[in-house]
PDB file of C-alpha atoms in Angstrom:
ATOM      1  CA  MET A  16      -0.195   0.024   0.068  1.00 50.00           C
ATOM      2  CA  THR A  17       1.631   3.740  -0.983  1.00 76.00           C
ATOM      3  CA  GLY A  18       1.418   6.108   1.887  1.00 95.00           C
ATOM      4  CA  LYS A  19      -0.008   9.124   1.622  1.00 97.00           C
ATOM      5  CA  ILE A  20       0.715  12.529   3.412  1.00 98.00           C
ATOM      6  CA  GLU A  21      -2.819  15.126   4.652  1.00 98.00           C
ATOM      7  CA  ILE A  22      -2.112  18.285   4.254  1.00 98.00           C
ATOM      8  CA  LEU A  23      -3.979  20.112   7.304  1.00 98.00           C
ATOM      9  CA  ALA A  24      -2.956  23.676   7.354  1.00 98.00           C
ATOM     10  CA  PRO A  25      -0.447  24.545   5.001  1.00 98.00           C
ATOM     11  CA  GLY A  26       0.693  27.749   7.513  1.00 98.00           C
ATOM     12  CA  PRO A  27       0.616  30.980   5.370  1.00 98.00           C
ATOM     13  CA  PHE A  28       2.379  29.610   2.296  1.00 98.00           C
ATOM     14  CA  ALA A  29       4.063  26.176   1.196  1.00 98.00           C
ATOM     15  CA  THR A  30       4.883  24.428  -2.052  1.00 98.00           C
ATOM     16  CA  VAL A  31       6.337  21.169  -3.337  1.00 98.00           C
ATOM     17  CA  GLN A  32       9.723  21.597  -4.590  1.00 98.00           C
ATOM     18  CA  ASP A  33      12.899  19.507  -5.904  1.00 98.00           C
ATOM     19  CA  LEU A  34      16.362  20.793  -7.445  1.00 98.00           C
ATOM     20  CA  GLY A  35      14.391  22.379  -9.875  1.00 98.00           C
ATOM     21  CA  ARG A  36      14.146  21.968 -13.743  1.00 97.00           C
ATOM     22  CA  PRO A  37      17.380  23.417 -15.237  1.00 94.00           C
ATOM     23  CA  GLY A  38      18.299  23.767 -19.250  1.00 93.00           C
ATOM     24  CA  TYR A  39      14.752  25.645 -20.371  1.00 93.00           C
ATOM     25  CA  ALA A  40      15.645  29.110 -20.062  1.00 91.00           C
ATOM     26  CA  ALA A  41      15.723  29.595 -23.728  1.00 89.00           C
ATOM     27  CA  VAL A  42      12.695  28.813 -23.768  1.00 91.00           C
ATOM     28  CA  GLY A  43      11.243  30.712 -21.342  1.00 91.00           C
ATOM     29  CA  VAL A  44      11.076  28.219 -18.126  1.00 95.00           C
ATOM     30  CA  GLY A  45      13.444  28.672 -15.028  1.00 95.00           C
ATOM     31  CA  ARG A  46      14.971  26.547 -12.954  1.00 95.00           C
ATOM     32  CA  SER A  47      12.613  26.828 -10.427  1.00 98.00           C
ATOM     33  CA  GLY A  48      13.162  24.419  -7.468  1.00 98.00           C
ATOM     34  CA  ALA A  49      13.713  24.894  -3.627  1.00 98.00           C
ATOM     35  CA  ALA A  50      14.797  28.515  -2.782  1.00 98.00           C
ATOM     36  CA  ASP A  51      17.394  27.154  -0.018  1.00 98.00           C
ATOM     37  CA  ARG A  52      18.712  24.129  -1.331  1.00 98.00           C
ATOM     38  CA  GLY A  53      21.066  23.303   0.960  1.00 97.00           C
ATOM     39  CA  SER A  54      18.546  22.419   3.319  1.00 97.00           C
ATOM     40  CA  LEU A  55      16.419  20.532   0.746  1.00 98.00           C
ATOM     41  CA  LYS A  56      19.481  18.390   0.246  1.00 97.00           C
ATOM     42  CA  LEU A  57      20.401  17.644   3.995  1.00 96.00           C
ATOM     43  CA  ALA A  58      16.518  16.900   4.330  1.00 97.00           C
ATOM     44  CA  ASN A  59      16.744  14.321   1.899  1.00 97.00           C
ATOM     45  CA  ARG A  60      19.537  12.870   2.753  1.00 96.00           C
ATOM     46  CA  LEU A  61      18.561  12.768   6.404  1.00 96.00           C
ATOM     47  CA  VAL A  62      16.053  10.584   5.853  1.00 96.00           C
ATOM     48  CA  GLY A  63      18.359   8.242   3.508  1.00 95.00           C
ATOM     49  CA  ASN A  64      16.346  10.301   0.264  1.00 96.00           C
ATOM     50  CA  PRO A  65      18.667  10.882  -2.945  1.00 96.00           C
ATOM     51  CA  GLU A  66      19.091  15.172  -2.675  1.00 97.00           C
ATOM     52  CA  THR A  67      17.361  15.463  -5.935  1.00 97.00           C
ATOM     53  CA  HIS A  68      13.637  13.605  -4.112  1.00 98.00           C
ATOM     54  CA  ALA A  69      10.610  16.003  -3.977  1.00 98.00           C
ATOM     55  CA  ALA A  70       9.880  17.689  -0.598  1.00 98.00           C
ATOM     56  CA  LEU A  71       7.649  20.547   1.294  1.00 99.00           C
ATOM     57  CA  GLU A  72       9.039  23.909   1.125  1.00 99.00           C
ATOM     58  CA  VAL A  73       6.989  25.511   4.390  1.00 98.00           C
ATOM     59  CA  THR A  74       7.181  29.513   4.610  1.00 98.00           C
ATOM     60  CA  LEU A  75       7.106  30.855   8.687  1.00 98.00           C
ATOM     61  CA  GLY A  76       5.978  27.747   9.745  1.00 98.00           C
ATOM     62  CA  GLY A  77       2.344  26.643  10.461  1.00 98.00           C
ATOM     63  CA  LEU A  78       2.543  23.366   8.412  1.00 98.00           C
ATOM     64  CA  ARG A  79      -0.050  21.156  10.219  1.00 98.00           C
ATOM     65  CA  LEU A  80       0.341  17.014   8.377  1.00 98.00           C
ATOM     66  CA  ARG A  81      -0.690  13.739   8.849  1.00 98.00           C
ATOM     67  CA  VAL A  82       1.121  10.612   7.825  1.00 98.00           C
ATOM     68  CA  SER A  83      -1.498   7.166   6.602  1.00 97.00           C
ATOM     69  CA  GLU A  84       1.463   4.502   6.831  1.00 96.00           C
ATOM     70  CA  HIS A  85       4.827   4.644   9.271  1.00 96.00           C
ATOM     71  CA  THR A  86       7.237   6.917   7.493  1.00 96.00           C
ATOM     72  CA  VAL A  87      10.428   8.956   8.353  1.00 97.00           C
ATOM     73  CA  VAL A  88      10.371  12.575   7.951  1.00 98.00           C
ATOM     74  CA  ALA A  89      12.832  15.352   8.943  1.00 98.00           C
ATOM     75  CA  VAL A  90      12.566  19.187   9.229  1.00 98.00           C
ATOM     76  CA  THR A  91      15.647  21.753   8.273  1.00 97.00           C
ATOM     77  CA  GLY A  92      15.730  25.470   7.271  1.00 97.00           C
ATOM     78  CA  ALA A  93      14.211  28.279   9.428  1.00 97.00           C
ATOM     79  CA  GLN A  94      14.562  27.813  12.827  1.00 96.00           C
ATOM     80  CA  LEU A  95      11.066  26.436  14.518  1.00 97.00           C
ATOM     81  CA  PRO A  96       9.707  24.313  17.373  1.00 98.00           C
ATOM     82  CA  ILE A  97       8.187  21.339  15.968  1.00 98.00           C
ATOM     83  CA  ARG A  98       6.256  18.653  17.232  1.00 98.00           C
ATOM     84  CA  ALA A  99       5.868  14.556  16.044  1.00 98.00           C
ATOM     85  CA  GLY A 100       2.831  12.834  16.886  1.00 97.00           C
ATOM     86  CA  GLY A 101       2.320  15.484  20.156  1.00 96.00           C
ATOM     87  CA  ARG A 102       5.970  15.066  21.213  1.00 97.00           C
ATOM     88  CA  ALA A 103       8.869  17.903  20.780  1.00 98.00           C
ATOM     89  CA  ALA A 104      10.798  16.678  18.299  1.00 97.00           C
ATOM     90  CA  ALA A 105      14.532  18.119  16.963  1.00 96.00           C
ATOM     91  CA  ALA A 106      15.482  19.857  13.320  1.00 96.00           C
ATOM     92  CA  GLY A 107      18.299  18.233  11.662  1.00 96.00           C
ATOM     93  CA  ALA A 108      17.066  14.440  12.922  1.00 96.00           C
ATOM     94  CA  PRO A 109      15.068  11.938  11.629  1.00 96.00           C
ATOM     95  CA  ILE A 110      11.645  12.319  13.312  1.00 97.00           C
ATOM     96  CA  VAL A 111       9.698   8.537  13.036  1.00 96.00           C
ATOM     97  CA  LEU A 112       5.925   8.915  12.986  1.00 98.00           C
ATOM     98  CA  ARG A 113       3.408   6.340  13.094  1.00 97.00           C
ATOM     99  CA  PRO A 114       0.246   6.063  11.028  1.00 98.00           C
ATOM    100  CA  GLY A 115      -2.422   8.382  11.489  1.00 98.00           C
ATOM    101  CA  GLU A 116       0.167  10.977  13.595  1.00 98.00           C
ATOM    102  CA  GLU A 117       0.984  14.572  13.067  1.00 98.00           C
ATOM    103  CA  LEU A 118       3.866  16.757  12.070  1.00 98.00           C
ATOM    104  CA  GLU A 119       3.827  20.528  13.477  1.00 98.00           C
ATOM    105  CA  LEU A 120       5.724  23.171  12.643  1.00 98.00           C
ATOM    106  CA  GLY A 121       5.188  26.465  14.918  1.00 98.00           C
ATOM    107  CA  VAL A 122       6.243  30.220  14.047  1.00 98.00           C
ATOM    108  CA  ALA A 123       9.806  30.144  12.806  1.00 97.00           C
ATOM    109  CA  SER A 124      11.701  32.514  14.625  1.00 96.00           C
ATOM    110  CA  LEU A 125      14.844  33.122  12.466  1.00 96.00           C
ATOM    111  CA  GLY A 126      14.707  32.461   8.893  1.00 97.00           C
ATOM    112  CA  LEU A 127      11.973  32.219   6.754  1.00 98.00           C
ATOM    113  CA  ARG A 128      11.896  28.785   4.797  1.00 98.00           C
ATOM    114  CA  SER A 129      11.753  24.995   6.290  1.00 98.00           C
ATOM    115  CA  TYR A 130      12.069  22.302   4.110  1.00 98.00           C
ATOM    116  CA  VAL A 131      10.099  18.741   5.406  1.00 98.00           C
ATOM    117  CA  ALA A 132      11.569  15.610   3.634  1.00 98.00           C
ATOM    118  CA  VAL A 133       9.549  12.438   3.615  1.00 98.00           C
ATOM    119  CA  ARG A 134      11.419   8.757   3.386  1.00 97.00           C
ATOM    120  CA  GLY A 135      10.682   7.515  -0.516  1.00 97.00           C
ATOM    121  CA  GLY A 136      10.053  11.403  -1.668  1.00 98.00           C
ATOM    122  CA  LEU A 137       6.895  13.207  -2.520  1.00 98.00           C
ATOM    123  CA  ASP A 138       5.413  11.397  -5.945  1.00 97.00           C
ATOM    124  CA  VAL A 139       3.534  13.770  -7.434  1.00 98.00           C
ATOM    125  CA  PRO A 140       3.882  13.929 -11.454  1.00 97.00           C
ATOM    126  CA  PRO A 141       6.543  15.707 -12.984  1.00 97.00           C
ATOM    127  CA  VAL A 142       6.411  18.539 -15.341  1.00 97.00           C
ATOM    128  CA  LEU A 143       9.503  19.007 -17.427  1.00 97.00           C
ATOM    129  CA  GLY A 144      11.451  16.302 -15.433  1.00 96.00           C
ATOM    130  CA  ALA A 145      10.719  18.302 -11.922  1.00 98.00           C
ATOM    131  CA  ARG A 146       8.236  18.195  -9.160  1.00 98.00           C
ATOM    132  CA  ALA A 147       8.896  21.509  -8.173  1.00 98.00           C
ATOM    133  CA  THR A 148       5.884  24.530  -7.794  1.00 98.00           C
ATOM    134  CA  ASP A 149       7.033  27.093  -9.894  1.00 98.00           C
ATOM    135  CA  THR A 150       5.277  30.229  -9.055  1.00 98.00           C
ATOM    136  CA  LEU A 151       6.123  32.256 -11.680  1.00 97.00           C
ATOM    137  CA  GLY A 152       5.449  30.182 -14.900  1.00 95.00           C
ATOM    138  CA  LYS A 153       2.529  28.461 -12.978  1.00 96.00           C
ATOM    139  CA  LEU A 154       4.241  24.841 -13.454  1.00 97.00           C
ATOM    140  CA  GLY A 155       4.402  21.872 -11.320  1.00 97.00           C
ATOM    141  CA  PRO A 156       2.037  20.716  -8.438  1.00 97.00           C
ATOM    142  CA  PRO A 157      -0.169  23.409  -6.659  1.00 98.00           C
ATOM    143  CA  VAL A 158       0.240  25.359  -3.883  1.00 98.00           C
ATOM    144  CA  LEU A 159      -0.722  24.011  -0.765  1.00 98.00           C
ATOM    145  CA  ALA A 160      -4.200  23.863   0.933  1.00 98.00           C
ATOM    146  CA  ALA A 161      -5.421  22.550   3.892  1.00 98.00           C
ATOM    147  CA  GLY A 162      -6.982  19.139   2.644  1.00 98.00           C
ATOM    148  CA  MET A 163      -4.782  17.863  -0.156  1.00 98.00           C
ATOM    149  CA  THR A 164      -2.641  14.588   0.488  1.00 98.00           C
ATOM    150  CA  LEU A 165       0.159  13.903  -1.422  1.00 98.00           C
ATOM    151  CA  PRO A 166       1.286  10.134  -2.114  1.00 98.00           C
ATOM    152  CA  ILE A 167       5.204   8.958  -0.812  1.00 98.00           C
ATOM    153  CA  GLY A 168       7.010   7.507  -3.116  1.00 97.00           C
ATOM    154  CA  SER A 169       9.559   4.152  -2.955  1.00 93.00           C
ATOM    155  CA  VAL A 170      12.992   5.328  -4.216  1.00 92.00           C
ATOM    156  CA  ILE A 171      15.767   5.373  -1.224  1.00 91.00           C
ATOM    157  CA  GLU A 172      18.860   5.414  -1.564  1.00 87.00           C
ATOM    158  CA  ARG A 173      20.103   4.605   1.768  1.00 82.00           C
ATOM    159  CA  ASP A 174      18.784   4.083   5.482  1.00 81.00           C
ATOM    160  CA  PRO A 175      18.987   7.336   7.707  1.00 76.00           C
ATOM    161  CA  CYS A 176      22.631   7.056   9.338  1.00 70.00           C
ATOM    162  CA  VAL A 177      23.025  10.050  11.303  1.00 76.00           C
ATOM    163  CA  ASP A 178      20.709  10.796  14.410  1.00 76.00           C
ATOM    164  CA  LEU A 179      21.299  14.759  14.001  1.00 79.00           C
ATOM    165  CA  ALA A 180      23.056  16.619  11.505  1.00 85.00           C
ATOM    166  CA  PRO A 181      24.916  19.997  12.525  1.00 82.00           C
ATOM    167  CA  LEU A 182      22.655  23.101  11.393  1.00 82.00           C
ATOM    168  CA  ARG A 183      23.760  26.128   9.216  1.00 81.00           C
ATOM    169  CA  ARG A 184      23.135  28.984  12.127  1.00 85.00           C
ATOM    170  CA  LEU A 185      21.214  31.730  10.261  1.00 92.00           C
ATOM    171  CA  ALA A 186      22.186  35.230  10.783  1.00 92.00           C
ATOM    172  CA  GLU A 187      20.613  37.849  12.611  1.00 94.00           C
ATOM    173  CA  GLU A 188      21.859  40.096   9.666  1.00 96.00           C
ATOM    174  CA  PRO A 189      23.547  37.997   7.097  1.00 97.00           C
ATOM    175  CA  VAL A 190      26.173  39.613   4.501  1.00 97.00           C
ATOM    176  CA  LEU A 191      25.896  38.536   1.015  1.00 98.00           C
ATOM    177  CA  ARG A 192      28.735  37.910  -1.309  1.00 97.00           C
ATOM    178  CA  LEU A 193      28.540  39.004  -4.628  1.00 96.00           C
ATOM    179  CA  GLU A 194      29.939  39.394  -8.437  1.00 96.00           C
ATOM    180  CA  PRO A 195      29.802  43.326 -10.339  1.00 96.00           C
ATOM    181  CA  GLY A 196      28.258  43.582 -13.381  1.00 90.00           C
ATOM    182  CA  PRO A 197      27.237  42.599 -15.993  1.00 96.00           C
ATOM    183  CA  ARG A 198      25.776  46.163 -15.913  1.00 96.00           C
ATOM    184  CA  LEU A 199      27.551  48.002 -13.264  1.00 96.00           C
ATOM    185  CA  ASP A 200      28.337  50.730 -15.859  1.00 96.00           C
ATOM    186  CA  TRP A 201      24.764  51.835 -16.636  1.00 96.00           C
ATOM    187  CA  PHE A 202      25.663  52.853 -12.907  1.00 97.00           C
ATOM    188  CA  THR A 203      27.771  56.358 -11.400  1.00 97.00           C
ATOM    189  CA  PRO A 204      31.225  55.236 -10.081  1.00 94.00           C
ATOM    190  CA  SER A 205      30.191  55.230  -6.492  1.00 96.00           C
ATOM    191  CA  ALA A 206      27.055  52.328  -6.905  1.00 97.00           C
ATOM    192  CA  LEU A 207      29.725  49.152  -5.917  1.00 96.00           C
ATOM    193  CA  SER A 208      30.816  51.139  -2.958  1.00 96.00           C
ATOM    194  CA  THR A 209      27.073  51.799  -1.910  1.00 97.00           C
ATOM    195  CA  LEU A 210      26.540  48.165  -2.376  1.00 97.00           C
ATOM    196  CA  LEU A 211      29.385  46.937  -0.525  1.00 97.00           C
ATOM    197  CA  THR A 212      29.022  49.852   3.002  1.00 96.00           C
ATOM    198  CA  ALA A 213      25.768  50.124   2.934  1.00 96.00           C
ATOM    199  CA  ALA A 214      22.635  48.613   5.258  1.00 97.00           C
ATOM    200  CA  TYR A 215      19.651  47.264   3.471  1.00 98.00           C
ATOM    201  CA  THR A 216      15.930  45.901   5.077  1.00 98.00           C
ATOM    202  CA  VAL A 217      14.495  43.643   3.866  1.00 98.00           C
ATOM    203  CA  THR A 218      10.833  44.486   2.573  1.00 98.00           C
ATOM    204  CA  SER A 219       7.241  42.567   3.124  1.00 97.00           C
ATOM    205  CA  ASP A 220       7.240  42.556  -0.795  1.00 97.00           C
ATOM    206  CA  LEU A 221       9.173  39.286  -1.641  1.00 97.00           C
ATOM    207  CA  ASP A 222       8.410  35.925  -2.317  1.00 98.00           C
ATOM    208  CA  ARG A 223      10.029  32.977  -4.522  1.00 98.00           C
ATOM    209  CA  VAL A 224      10.684  35.301  -7.374  1.00 98.00           C
ATOM    210  CA  GLY A 225      12.728  37.875  -5.684  1.00 98.00           C
ATOM    211  CA  VAL A 226      13.175  40.043  -2.783  1.00 98.00           C
ATOM    212  CA  ARG A 227      12.200  43.721  -2.729  1.00 98.00           C
ATOM    213  CA  LEU A 228      14.893  46.073  -0.332  1.00 98.00           C
ATOM    214  CA  ASP A 229      15.000  49.130   1.062  1.00 98.00           C
ATOM    215  CA  GLY A 230      17.890  51.305   1.333  1.00 98.00           C
ATOM    216  CA  PRO A 231      20.562  53.430  -0.892  1.00 98.00           C
ATOM    217  CA  ALA A 232      19.233  53.938  -3.906  1.00 98.00           C
ATOM    218  CA  LEU A 233      22.302  53.482  -7.160  1.00 97.00           C
ATOM    219  CA  THR A 234      22.455  56.389  -9.036  1.00 96.00           C
ATOM    220  CA  ARG A 235      21.711  55.909 -13.214  1.00 95.00           C
ATOM    221  CA  ALA A 236      25.059  57.071 -15.194  1.00 95.00           C
ATOM    222  CA  ARG A 237      22.751  56.263 -18.372  1.00 92.00           C
ATOM    223  CA  VAL A 238      19.400  56.788 -19.348  1.00 86.00           C
ATOM    224  CA  GLY A 239      17.360  55.307 -21.868  1.00 85.00           C
ATOM    225  CA  GLU A 240      15.977  51.422 -21.686  1.00 85.00           C
ATOM    226  CA  LEU A 241      17.778  48.212 -21.622  1.00 91.00           C
ATOM    227  CA  ALA A 242      16.732  45.819 -23.574  1.00 92.00           C
ATOM    228  CA  PRO A 243      15.525  42.957 -22.261  1.00 92.00           C
ATOM    229  CA  GLU A 244      18.287  40.060 -21.793  1.00 93.00           C
ATOM    230  CA  ALA A 245      18.768  37.112 -19.471  1.00 93.00           C
ATOM    231  CA  ALA A 246      18.457  36.781 -15.310  1.00 94.00           C
ATOM    232  CA  VAL A 247      20.259  34.073 -13.164  1.00 95.00           C
ATOM    233  CA  PRO A 248      19.389  33.526  -9.531  1.00 96.00           C
ATOM    234  CA  GLY A 249      21.165  35.540  -7.687  1.00 97.00           C
ATOM    235  CA  ALA A 250      20.519  39.270  -9.512  1.00 97.00           C
ATOM    236  CA  LEU A 251      20.842  42.152  -8.014  1.00 98.00           C
ATOM    237  CA  GLN A 252      18.075  43.910 -10.956  1.00 97.00           C
ATOM    238  CA  VAL A 253      17.810  48.265 -10.348  1.00 97.00           C
ATOM    239  CA  PRO A 254      14.125  49.290 -10.940  1.00 95.00           C
ATOM    240  CA  PRO A 255      14.288  53.159 -11.512  1.00 94.00           C
ATOM    241  CA  SER A 256      13.503  53.728  -7.561  1.00 95.00           C
ATOM    242  CA  GLY A 257      17.300  52.842  -7.534  1.00 97.00           C
ATOM    243  CA  VAL A 258      17.425  49.934  -4.974  1.00 98.00           C
ATOM    244  CA  PRO A 259      18.028  46.407  -6.020  1.00 97.00           C
ATOM    245  CA  ILE A 260      15.289  43.687  -6.041  1.00 98.00           C
ATOM    246  CA  LEU A 261      17.472  40.111  -5.482  1.00 98.00           C
ATOM    247  CA  PHE A 262      15.863  37.934  -7.848  1.00 98.00           C
ATOM    248  CA  LEU A 263      15.443  33.980  -6.657  1.00 98.00           C
ATOM    249  CA  ALA A 264      14.296  31.149  -7.323  1.00 98.00           C
ATOM    250  CA  ASP A 265      11.188  31.615  -9.334  1.00 98.00           C
ATOM    251  CA  HIS A 266      13.042  34.725 -11.505  1.00 96.00           C
ATOM    252  CA  PRO A 267      11.487  35.268 -14.381  1.00 95.00           C
ATOM    253  CA  VAL A 268      14.620  34.087 -17.529  1.00 94.00           C
ATOM    254  CA  THR A 269      14.999  37.977 -18.444  1.00 93.00           C
ATOM    255  CA  GLY A 270      14.596  41.035 -17.611  1.00 92.00           C
ATOM    256  CA  GLY A 271      14.199  44.605 -18.627  1.00 91.00           C
ATOM    257  CA  TYR A 272      16.485  46.506 -16.015  1.00 95.00           C
ATOM    258  CA  PRO A 273      20.097  46.985 -15.780  1.00 97.00           C
ATOM    259  CA  VAL A 274      21.875  44.707 -13.139  1.00 97.00           C
ATOM    260  CA  ALA A 275      24.118  45.797 -11.110  1.00 97.00           C
ATOM    261  CA  ALA A 276      25.773  42.976  -9.472  1.00 97.00           C
ATOM    262  CA  VAL A 277      25.206  39.118  -8.377  1.00 98.00           C
ATOM    263  CA  VAL A 278      24.910  37.021  -5.636  1.00 98.00           C
ATOM    264  CA  ASP A 279      27.086  34.059  -4.869  1.00 97.00           C
ATOM    265  CA  GLU A 280      25.394  31.428  -6.111  1.00 95.00           C
ATOM    266  CA  ASP A 281      26.828  29.554  -2.794  1.00 95.00           C
ATOM    267  CA  ASP A 282      25.004  32.056  -0.734  1.00 97.00           C
ATOM    268  CA  LEU A 283      21.711  31.957  -2.396  1.00 98.00           C
ATOM    269  CA  ASP A 284      20.101  29.469   0.328  1.00 97.00           C
ATOM    270  CA  LEU A 285      21.225  32.371   2.968  1.00 97.00           C
ATOM    271  CA  ALA A 286      19.314  35.280   0.648  1.00 98.00           C
ATOM    272  CA  ALA A 287      16.093  32.140   0.539  1.00 98.00           C
ATOM    273  CA  GLN A 288      15.813  33.005   4.480  1.00 98.00           C
ATOM    274  CA  LEU A 289      15.797  36.531   4.384  1.00 98.00           C
ATOM    275  CA  ARG A 290      12.310  37.653   6.412  1.00 97.00           C
ATOM    276  CA  PRO A 291      10.733  41.386   6.421  1.00 97.00           C
ATOM    277  CA  GLY A 292      12.591  43.842   8.910  1.00 97.00           C
ATOM    278  CA  GLN A 293      16.069  41.839   8.787  1.00 97.00           C
ATOM    279  CA  ARG A 294      18.761  43.927   7.929  1.00 98.00           C
ATOM    280  CA  VAL A 295      21.385  42.453   5.122  1.00 98.00           C
ATOM    281  CA  ARG A 296      24.658  43.934   3.939  1.00 98.00           C
ATOM    282  CA  PHE A 297      26.670  42.595   0.938  1.00 98.00           C
ATOM    283  CA  THR A 298      30.583  41.933   0.656  1.00 97.00           C
ATOM    284  CA  SER A 299      32.736  41.330  -2.645  1.00 92.00           C
ATOM    285  CA  PRO A 300      33.980  37.149  -2.264  1.00 80.00           C
ATOM    286  CA  THR A 301      37.408  36.957  -0.597  1.00 63.00           C
ATOM    287  CA  PRO A 302      40.752  36.418  -3.257  1.00 55.00           C
ATOM    288  CA  ALA A 303      41.747  33.510  -3.542  1.00 46.00           C
ATOM    289  CA  THR A 304      45.248  33.241  -1.973  1.00 45.00           C
ATOM    290  CA  SER A 305      48.296  31.488  -3.900  1.00 43.00           C
ATOM    291  CA  GLY A 306      50.039  29.183  -2.018  1.00 43.00           C
TER     292      GLY A 306
END
């Protein structure tokens, strides 16, 4: 008998995500997938899944689900309280649930997105090779709602082999590394130093597409319109206000505003955990040392 999970409450916003569908940008389809890819991979490893399996991405907590069969789950990402079968449980560890038991996530105290992996993965129908919900492209499974059921798959990689994994500590004021360009020349020479010295505040205008920031504006050196060109996750696109927008997992594949800089791929997981009201800073990557 195939097990399933029933969504009793999705919290403010929850979706099914895997590692996305790369390779389709030329036809207008973004990669999508988990905003915090490292947390998704860790959750899958904790329950013995391949890292590519689909899991739940939960925004700010508040998720409640019930399992139909004996299974193992794991929760990673944002810091929040967890209850499993009515008992307190730990993040970053395999959690055993018996048939009919519930998993409940409290409200996140630090970070924004949590990941819930289920042993065997979530066996929803793939679209273009992925089980990721693309909120901009409207591809993949629908956004989760109370009463929905999701089938649990049967493909595993190994038995869970750790009791507790060390979790990345989320910073109150994260610092994201960035590379200048590709359109830094559209701004005055002070633009890069502004990015690297100022603190920006995360506004409430954020989702899986991107994060609108509040802070010092970057002054344009060139006027006029920029023809749409390719965009990547981590791009700091600058609209007419001069204040950057940070692209995340469901970003458009092209953009018409100049991109002043791009956040390092390795720091996108940190960017995915930014929450409204939080301050964020940017820095240049540490130069490589010779030896």
